[in-house]
Tab-separated table of C-alpha atoms in Angstrom:
chain	number	residue	atom	x	y	z
A	1	MET	CA	-18.456	-1.291	-11.969
A	2	ARG	CA	-14.698	-0.902	-11.805
A	3	TYR	CA	-13.030	-2.219	-8.649
A	4	ILE	CA	-10.082	-0.294	-7.237
A	5	ILE	CA	-8.275	-2.598	-4.796
A	6	ILE	CA	-6.472	-0.405	-2.273
A	7	GLY	CA	-3.873	-2.744	-0.820
A	8	ALA	CA	-3.137	-5.571	-3.255
A	9	GLY	CA	-1.737	-7.993	-0.676
A	10	ALA	CA	-3.168	-11.342	0.411
A	11	VAL	CA	-6.848	-10.386	0.633
A	12	GLY	CA	-6.747	-7.585	-1.940
A	13	GLY	CA	-4.729	-9.631	-4.407
A	14	ALA	CA	-6.993	-12.671	-4.105
A	15	VAL	CA	-10.172	-10.606	-4.471
A	16	GLY	CA	-8.744	-8.511	-7.309
A	17	GLY	CA	-7.383	-11.499	-9.160
A	18	ARG	CA	-10.590	-13.491	-8.892
A	19	LEU	CA	-12.690	-10.503	-10.016
A	20	ALA	CA	-10.382	-9.948	-12.981
A	21	GLY	CA	-10.492	-13.634	-13.848
A	22	ALA	CA	-14.289	-13.428	-14.025
A	23	GLY	CA	-14.099	-10.522	-16.452
A	24	HIS	CA	-14.552	-7.564	-14.127
A	25	GLU	CA	-12.523	-4.390	-14.505
A	26	VAL	CA	-9.914	-4.115	-11.735
A	27	VAL	CA	-7.219	-1.638	-10.750
A	28	LEU	CA	-4.615	-2.604	-8.157
A	29	VAL	CA	-3.112	-0.137	-5.686
A	30	ALA	CA	0.206	-1.043	-4.103
A	31	ARG	CA	3.490	0.473	-3.007
A	32	GLY	CA	7.159	-0.394	-2.742
A	33	ALA	CA	8.306	-3.806	-3.914
A	34	GLN	CA	4.743	-5.003	-4.449
A	35	TYR	CA	3.979	-2.083	-6.752
A	36	ALA	CA	7.123	-2.754	-8.777
A	37	ALA	CA	6.375	-6.479	-9.043
A	38	LEU	CA	2.767	-5.938	-10.124
A	39	ARG	CA	3.777	-3.251	-12.623
A	40	ASP	CA	6.564	-5.282	-14.172
A	41	GLY	CA	5.265	-8.849	-13.989
A	42	GLY	CA	1.553	-8.662	-13.232
A	43	LEU	CA	-0.341	-10.266	-10.376
A	44	ARG	CA	0.457	-13.946	-10.041
A	45	LEU	CA	-2.463	-15.669	-8.325
A	46	ARG	CA	-1.819	-19.257	-7.283
A	47	VAL	CA	-5.015	-21.202	-6.622
A	48	PRO	CA	-5.986	-24.905	-6.701
A	49	GLU	CA	-6.725	-24.725	-10.453
A	50	GLY	CA	-3.212	-23.473	-11.198
A	51	GLU	CA	-1.301	-20.205	-11.372
A	52	PHE	CA	-2.735	-17.266	-13.313
A	53	THR	CA	-1.031	-13.999	-14.196
A	54	TYR	CA	-3.196	-10.903	-14.471
A	55	ARG	CA	-1.737	-7.879	-16.211
A	56	LEU	CA	-3.852	-5.228	-14.549
A	57	PRO	CA	-3.467	-1.478	-14.180
A	58	VAL	CA	-1.494	-0.758	-11.023
A	59	VAL	CA	-1.047	2.615	-9.343
A	60	GLU	CA	0.474	3.914	-6.147
A	61	GLY	CA	-2.349	6.374	-5.493
A	62	PRO	CA	-5.284	8.218	-7.059
A	63	ALA	CA	-3.012	10.497	-9.077
A	64	GLY	CA	-2.211	7.483	-11.238
A	65	LEU	CA	-5.843	7.337	-12.376
A	66	GLY	CA	-6.628	11.034	-12.704
A	67	VAL	CA	-10.341	11.675	-12.233
A	68	LEU	CA	-12.162	8.644	-10.828
A	69	ARG	CA	-15.217	7.203	-12.557
A	70	ALA	CA	-18.705	7.456	-11.138
A	71	ASP	CA	-19.016	3.650	-11.256
A	72	ASP	CA	-15.832	2.997	-9.269
A	73	VAL	CA	-15.958	0.872	-6.124
A	74	LEU	CA	-13.095	1.327	-3.665
A	75	VAL	CA	-12.082	-1.847	-1.833
A	76	LEU	CA	-9.986	-1.000	1.216
A	77	ALA	CA	-7.828	-4.066	1.859
A	78	VAL	CA	-4.895	-2.520	3.732
A	79	LYS	CA	-4.201	-3.504	7.320
A	80	THR	CA	-6.168	-1.410	9.798
A	81	GLN	CA	-3.049	0.448	10.952
A	82	ASP	CA	-2.699	1.765	7.384
A	83	THR	CA	-6.324	2.904	7.075
A	84	GLU	CA	-5.782	6.568	7.888
A	85	GLY	CA	-3.098	6.979	5.230
A	86	ALA	CA	-5.243	5.310	2.588
A	87	LEU	CA	-8.262	7.465	3.437
A	88	ASP	CA	-6.108	10.601	3.367
A	89	ALA	CA	-5.075	9.727	-0.182
A	90	TRP	CA	-8.332	8.480	-1.663
A	91	GLY	CA	-11.022	10.493	0.123
A	92	PRO	CA	-10.307	13.816	-1.671
A	93	ALA	CA	-9.831	12.208	-5.103
A	94	PRO	CA	-12.047	13.930	-7.711
A	95	VAL	CA	-14.839	12.004	-9.419
A	96	GLU	CA	-16.186	12.655	-12.893
A	97	GLY	CA	-19.235	14.883	-12.766
A	98	GLY	CA	-18.069	16.633	-9.602
A	99	GLY	CA	-17.458	15.833	-5.976
A	100	THR	CA	-14.924	13.573	-4.320
A	101	ALA	CA	-14.577	9.867	-3.683
A	102	ALA	CA	-15.528	10.394	-0.043
A	103	GLU	CA	-18.742	12.102	-1.111
A	104	ARG	CA	-19.777	9.887	-4.009
A	105	LEU	CA	-18.158	6.457	-4.138
A	106	PRO	CA	-18.825	3.288	-2.132
A	107	LEU	CA	-15.971	2.101	0.083
A	108	LEU	CA	-15.751	-1.557	1.118
A	109	CYS	CA	-13.617	-2.258	4.188
A	110	ALA	CA	-12.259	-5.763	3.590
A	111	GLN	CA	-10.223	-5.832	6.796
A	112	ASN	CA	-9.846	-7.784	10.012
A	113	GLY	CA	-11.281	-6.291	13.175
A	114	VAL	CA	-14.023	-3.695	13.439
A	115	GLU	CA	-12.219	-0.354	13.619
A	116	GLY	CA	-11.348	0.365	9.981
A	117	GLN	CA	-14.935	0.889	8.878
A	118	ARG	CA	-15.610	3.185	11.850
A	119	VAL	CA	-12.610	5.301	10.884
A	120	ALA	CA	-13.785	5.293	7.268
A	121	LEU	CA	-17.252	6.555	8.172
A	122	ARG	CA	-15.686	9.780	9.445
A	123	ARG	CA	-14.615	10.507	5.848
A	124	PHE	CA	-16.824	8.513	3.474
A	125	ARG	CA	-20.596	8.725	3.168
A	126	GLN	CA	-21.038	5.213	1.756
A	127	VAL	CA	-19.171	2.644	3.858
A	128	TYR	CA	-19.667	-1.103	3.631
A	129	GLY	CA	-18.212	-3.687	5.978
A	130	VAL	CA	-16.879	-7.060	4.905
A	131	CYS	CA	-16.374	-10.065	7.136
A	132	VAL	CA	-13.411	-11.728	5.464
A	133	TRP	CA	-13.130	-15.514	5.504
A	134	LEU	CA	-10.402	-15.859	2.897
A	135	PRO	CA	-7.314	-18.008	3.503
A	136	ALA	CA	-4.595	-16.311	1.462
A	137	THR	CA	-0.848	-15.774	1.683
A	138	PHE	CA	1.337	-12.909	0.515
A	139	VAL	CA	5.019	-13.020	1.439
A	140	GLU	CA	6.688	-12.664	-1.982
A	141	PRO	CA	6.197	-9.535	-4.122
A	142	GLY	CA	3.846	-10.172	-7.006
A	143	LEU	CA	2.609	-13.558	-5.762
A	144	VAL	CA	-0.602	-14.243	-3.834
A	145	SER	CA	-1.696	-17.769	-2.947
A	146	ALA	CA	-5.273	-18.712	-2.081
A	147	ALA	CA	-5.766	-22.403	-1.353
A	148	GLY	CA	-9.542	-22.493	-0.769
A	149	SER	CA	-11.718	-24.812	-2.860
A	150	PRO	CA	-14.328	-24.944	-4.269
A	151	LEU	CA	-14.797	-21.381	-2.997
A	152	THR	CA	-11.843	-19.048	-2.577
A	153	GLY	CA	-13.578	-17.375	0.360
A	154	ILE	CA	-16.802	-16.254	2.011
A	155	LEU	CA	-17.266	-12.489	2.211
A	156	HIS	CA	-20.286	-11.335	4.199
A	157	LEU	CA	-21.262	-7.805	3.124
A	158	GLY	CA	-23.393	-5.131	4.721
A	159	VAL	CA	-23.913	-1.406	4.977
A	160	TYR	CA	-21.976	0.035	7.899
A	161	PRO	CA	-23.116	0.361	10.630
A	162	HIS	CA	-26.131	-1.800	9.677
A	163	GLY	CA	-28.490	-2.595	6.864
A	164	THR	CA	-28.342	-3.582	3.200
A	165	ASP	CA	-28.867	-1.806	-0.111
A	166	GLU	CA	-28.786	-2.322	-3.850
A	167	THR	CA	-25.103	-1.398	-4.147
A	168	ALA	CA	-24.161	-4.163	-1.705
A	169	ARG	CA	-26.253	-6.640	-3.673
A	170	ARG	CA	-24.644	-5.634	-6.984
A	171	ILE	CA	-21.156	-6.028	-5.520
A	172	ALA	CA	-22.124	-9.382	-4.010
A	173	ALA	CA	-23.370	-10.576	-7.400
A	174	ASP	CA	-19.995	-9.744	-8.956
A	175	LEU	CA	-18.137	-11.543	-6.164
A	176	GLU	CA	-20.321	-14.618	-6.506
A	177	LYS	CA	-19.339	-14.849	-10.173
A	178	SER	CA	-15.696	-14.772	-9.032
A	179	SER	CA	-15.310	-17.868	-6.803
A	180	PHE	CA	-16.693	-16.268	-3.634
A	181	GLU	CA	-19.843	-16.589	-1.628
A	182	ALA	CA	-21.005	-13.124	-0.624
A	183	PRO	CA	-24.065	-13.081	1.644
A	184	VAL	CA	-25.555	-9.601	2.079
A	185	VAL	CA	-26.701	-9.322	5.688
A	186	PRO	CA	-28.222	-6.496	7.752
A	187	ASP	CA	-26.375	-7.576	10.911
A	188	LEU	CA	-22.819	-7.730	9.615
A	189	ALA	CA	-21.347	-6.788	12.999
A	190	ARG	CA	-22.384	-10.171	14.441
A	191	TRP	CA	-20.185	-11.913	11.896
A	192	GLN	CA	-17.310	-9.480	12.316
A	193	TYR	CA	-17.162	-9.842	16.090
A	194	ALA	CA	-17.151	-13.624	15.759
A	195	LYS	CA	-14.267	-13.296	13.295
A	196	LEU	CA	-12.519	-10.972	15.753
A	197	LEU	CA	-12.618	-13.716	18.389
A	198	SER	CA	-10.930	-16.141	16.003
A	199	ASN	CA	-8.369	-13.497	15.001
A	200	LEU	CA	-7.200	-13.186	18.625
A	201	ALA	CA	-5.069	-16.249	17.871
A	202	ASN	CA	-3.178	-14.329	15.160
A	203	ALA	CA	-0.727	-12.864	17.645
A	204	VAL	CA	-0.032	-16.278	19.191
A	205	GLU	CA	0.787	-17.657	15.749
A	206	ALA	CA	2.853	-14.592	14.844
A	207	VAL	CA	5.154	-14.702	17.852
A	208	ALA	CA	5.176	-18.436	18.682
A	209	GLY	CA	4.429	-20.188	15.400
A	210	PRO	CA	1.551	-22.429	14.272
A	211	VAL	CA	-1.094	-23.182	16.872
A	212	GLU	CA	-0.306	-26.867	17.151
A	213	GLY	CA	-0.127	-29.036	20.224
A	214	GLU	CA	-2.054	-28.983	23.461
A	215	GLU	CA	-0.135	-26.112	25.075
A	216	ALA	CA	-0.687	-23.702	22.181
A	217	ARG	CA	-4.350	-24.620	21.762
A	218	ALA	CA	-4.986	-24.222	25.484
A	219	LEU	CA	-3.421	-20.757	25.412
A	220	VAL	CA	-5.577	-19.704	22.467
A	221	GLU	CA	-8.687	-20.906	24.289
A	222	ARG	CA	-7.783	-18.739	27.291
A	223	VAL	CA	-7.164	-15.717	25.061
A	224	GLN	CA	-10.480	-16.170	23.276
A	225	ALA	CA	-12.311	-16.713	26.570
A	226	GLU	CA	-11.200	-13.222	27.573
A	227	GLY	CA	-12.669	-11.951	24.327
A	228	VAL	CA	-15.995	-13.694	24.945
A	229	ALA	CA	-16.178	-12.259	28.472
A	230	VAL	CA	-15.559	-8.762	27.142
A	231	LEU	CA	-18.140	-8.975	24.354
A	232	GLU	CA	-20.758	-10.291	26.755
A	233	ALA	CA	-20.015	-7.542	29.273
A	234	ALA	CA	-20.322	-4.974	26.494
A	235	GLY	CA	-23.580	-6.483	25.234
A	236	ILE	CA	-22.094	-7.106	21.785
A	237	ALA	CA	-23.737	-9.918	19.808
A	238	TYR	CA	-21.699	-12.354	17.727
A	239	THR	CA	-22.473	-15.464	15.718
A	240	ASN	CA	-21.886	-18.715	17.554
A	241	PRO	CA	-19.669	-21.509	16.201
A	242	GLU	CA	-22.666	-23.593	15.116
A	243	GLU	CA	-24.039	-20.771	12.985
A	244	GLN	CA	-20.624	-20.222	11.429
A	245	ARG	CA	-20.197	-23.915	10.637
A	246	GLU	CA	-23.652	-23.995	9.061
A	247	VAL	CA	-22.683	-21.172	6.706
A	248	ARG	CA	-19.231	-22.497	5.887
A	249	GLY	CA	-20.067	-26.180	5.612
A	250	ASP	CA	-17.535	-27.789	3.283
A	251	LYS	CA	-17.472	-24.796	0.941
A	252	ILE	CA	-13.820	-23.969	1.667
A	253	THR	CA	-11.299	-26.793	1.827
A	254	LEU	CA	-7.620	-25.881	1.813
A	255	LEU	CA	-5.762	-27.783	-0.885
A	256	PRO	CA	-1.980	-28.053	-1.246
A	257	LEU	CA	-0.520	-25.652	-3.788
A	258	ASP	CA	2.681	-26.591	-5.613
A	259	ASP	CA	5.606	-24.348	-4.597
A	260	ALA	CA	3.291	-21.997	-2.705
A	261	PRO	CA	4.829	-20.270	0.307
A	262	ARG	CA	3.632	-21.908	3.501
A	263	GLY	CA	3.109	-20.196	6.800
A	264	GLY	CA	0.495	-18.494	8.878
A	265	GLY	CA	-2.185	-15.847	8.767
A	266	SER	CA	-2.090	-12.120	8.256
A	267	SER	CA	-0.105	-11.185	11.374
A	268	TRP	CA	2.473	-13.921	10.757
A	269	GLN	CA	2.818	-12.660	7.189
A	270	SER	CA	3.433	-9.088	8.388
A	271	LEU	CA	6.343	-10.281	10.535
A	272	THR	CA	7.652	-12.508	7.750
A	273	ARG	CA	7.689	-9.579	5.314
A	274	GLY	CA	9.327	-7.342	7.943
A	275	THR	CA	6.831	-4.520	7.457
A	276	GLY	CA	7.570	-3.002	10.876
A	277	THR	CA	3.880	-2.894	11.808
A	278	ILE	CA	1.216	-5.424	12.780
A	279	GLU	CA	-2.558	-5.307	13.311
A	280	ALA	CA	-2.565	-6.464	16.953
A	281	ASP	CA	-3.769	-3.070	18.220
A	282	TYR	CA	-7.035	-3.680	16.335
A	283	LEU	CA	-7.441	-7.358	17.261
A	284	ASN	CA	-6.140	-8.102	20.756
A	285	GLY	CA	-6.111	-4.347	21.355
A	286	GLU	CA	-9.827	-4.130	20.566
A	287	ILE	CA	-10.489	-6.610	23.369
A	288	ALA	CA	-8.210	-4.664	25.700
A	289	LEU	CA	-10.091	-1.456	24.856
A	290	LEU	CA	-13.499	-2.993	25.460
A	291	GLY	CA	-12.231	-4.584	28.654
A	292	ARG	CA	-11.165	-1.214	30.033
A	293	LEU	CA	-14.450	0.367	29.013
A	294	HIS	CA	-16.502	-2.335	30.724
A	295	GLY	CA	-14.336	-3.316	33.685
A	296	VAL	CA	-13.217	-6.734	32.443
A	297	PRO	CA	-9.554	-7.735	32.942
A	298	THR	CA	-7.787	-8.743	29.705
A	299	PRO	CA	-4.189	-9.557	30.719
A	300	LEU	CA	-3.631	-12.181	28.030
A	301	ASN	CA	-4.765	-10.013	25.144
A	302	GLU	CA	-2.750	-7.080	26.503
A	303	LEU	CA	0.318	-9.331	26.698
A	304	LEU	CA	-0.106	-10.527	23.116
A	305	GLN	CA	-0.747	-7.011	21.838
A	306	GLY	CA	2.505	-5.826	23.393
A	307	LEU	CA	4.552	-8.807	22.231
A	308	ALA	CA	3.249	-8.606	18.660
A	309	ASN	CA	4.028	-4.903	18.447
A	310	THR	CA	7.524	-5.474	19.846
A	311	PHE	CA	8.191	-8.245	17.329
A	312	ALA	CA	7.037	-6.007	14.479
A	313	ARG	CA	8.920	-2.924	15.643
A	314	GLU	CA	12.158	-4.851	16.226
A	315	ARG	CA	11.603	-6.993	13.121
A	316	ARG	CA	11.985	-10.229	15.023
A	317	ALA	CA	11.448	-13.480	13.169
A	318	ALA	CA	7.885	-14.792	13.081
A	319	GLY	CA	7.344	-17.733	15.410
A	320	SER	CA	10.660	-17.285	17.227
A	321	LEU	CA	9.262	-17.258	20.804
A	322	PRO	CA	8.915	-20.834	22.149
A	323	VAL	CA	5.310	-21.578	23.015
A	324	GLY	CA	6.335	-22.741	26.465
A	325	GLU	CA	7.911	-19.350	27.160
A	326	LEU	CA	4.784	-17.606	25.886
A	327	ALA	CA	2.634	-19.752	28.193
A	328	ARG	CA	4.872	-18.823	31.125
A	329	LEU	CA	4.540	-15.124	30.320
A	330	ALA	CA	0.777	-15.593	30.080
A	331	ASP	CA	0.606	-17.165	33.533
A	332	GLU	CA	2.653	-14.303	34.954
A	333	ALA	CA	0.376	-11.736	33.292
A	334	VAL	CA	-2.741	-13.349	34.742
A	335	ALA	CA	-1.162	-13.569	38.197
A	336	ALA	CA	-0.135	-9.913	38.064
A	337	ALA	CA	-3.720	-8.957	37.138
A	338	GLY	CA	-4.899	-10.629	40.341
A	339	GLU	CA	-6.941	-13.374	38.772
């Protein structure tokens, strides 16, 4: 199979680079400065074993490949807010032997949150979800850092909305030859909703910096408690921390990387790169949506969703809101909600 990585940023670059390093055929899809850097200098992947440069085909869209192959696998690794644009471009792409990508090719949604795969299923017949546990950083064009060892990441796979099949198992086998663990599970949503709860802290980190110190950790606990209340009210199952720890074990330890850019997770990286958008609508906003549907107040997640979007839109510096000020705003939001 040939892997077409749509969105060669932190997750896409790490997955694409590791697949290429294990001998799999990979095409990278990027735009702007990242496209230029990958085209001119290749993908630089910095990992605990060293830095590797992969000179891979890179395109801005399906026109750069012409007719797609019948053995292509599309890996959607853009942020959820960019999903519609990517599907618009790749869904109608012709495939050898007839038909389109949306009709014939598997699409893996390697994204945070739960909405991207639902959007994809409106267009694509074969959609697979991925629960992404992959610590990676992308803030400099052409360079992706992934500090996990001995595994680069754990990528649970499953058919969306549920189930498993042979295609998922074949993809998992390729990933497991490429420094990943890739369990194929029929109940992928349980893992994704647990990951969503952890990702609610992304906005805190993005606007107020690393979650360090008692005040920041206490705020994150309150934000995640809202998420738990919402999922329970909605009857949505999720894996508990013990089950997650049992799967992870000591398989991913973050090691220092020489000269690697340091910072935070995906939302922090979006602000650092000044992209103008952020994924908070599909993380904290998912909790706000479910809260409204099921009558559960979510003032903290609504606050963080709004702040993160404002920071992105106004291109404010990541981590520039003092955590004490954020905690004060949180208290005011809760009081205004009548709790």
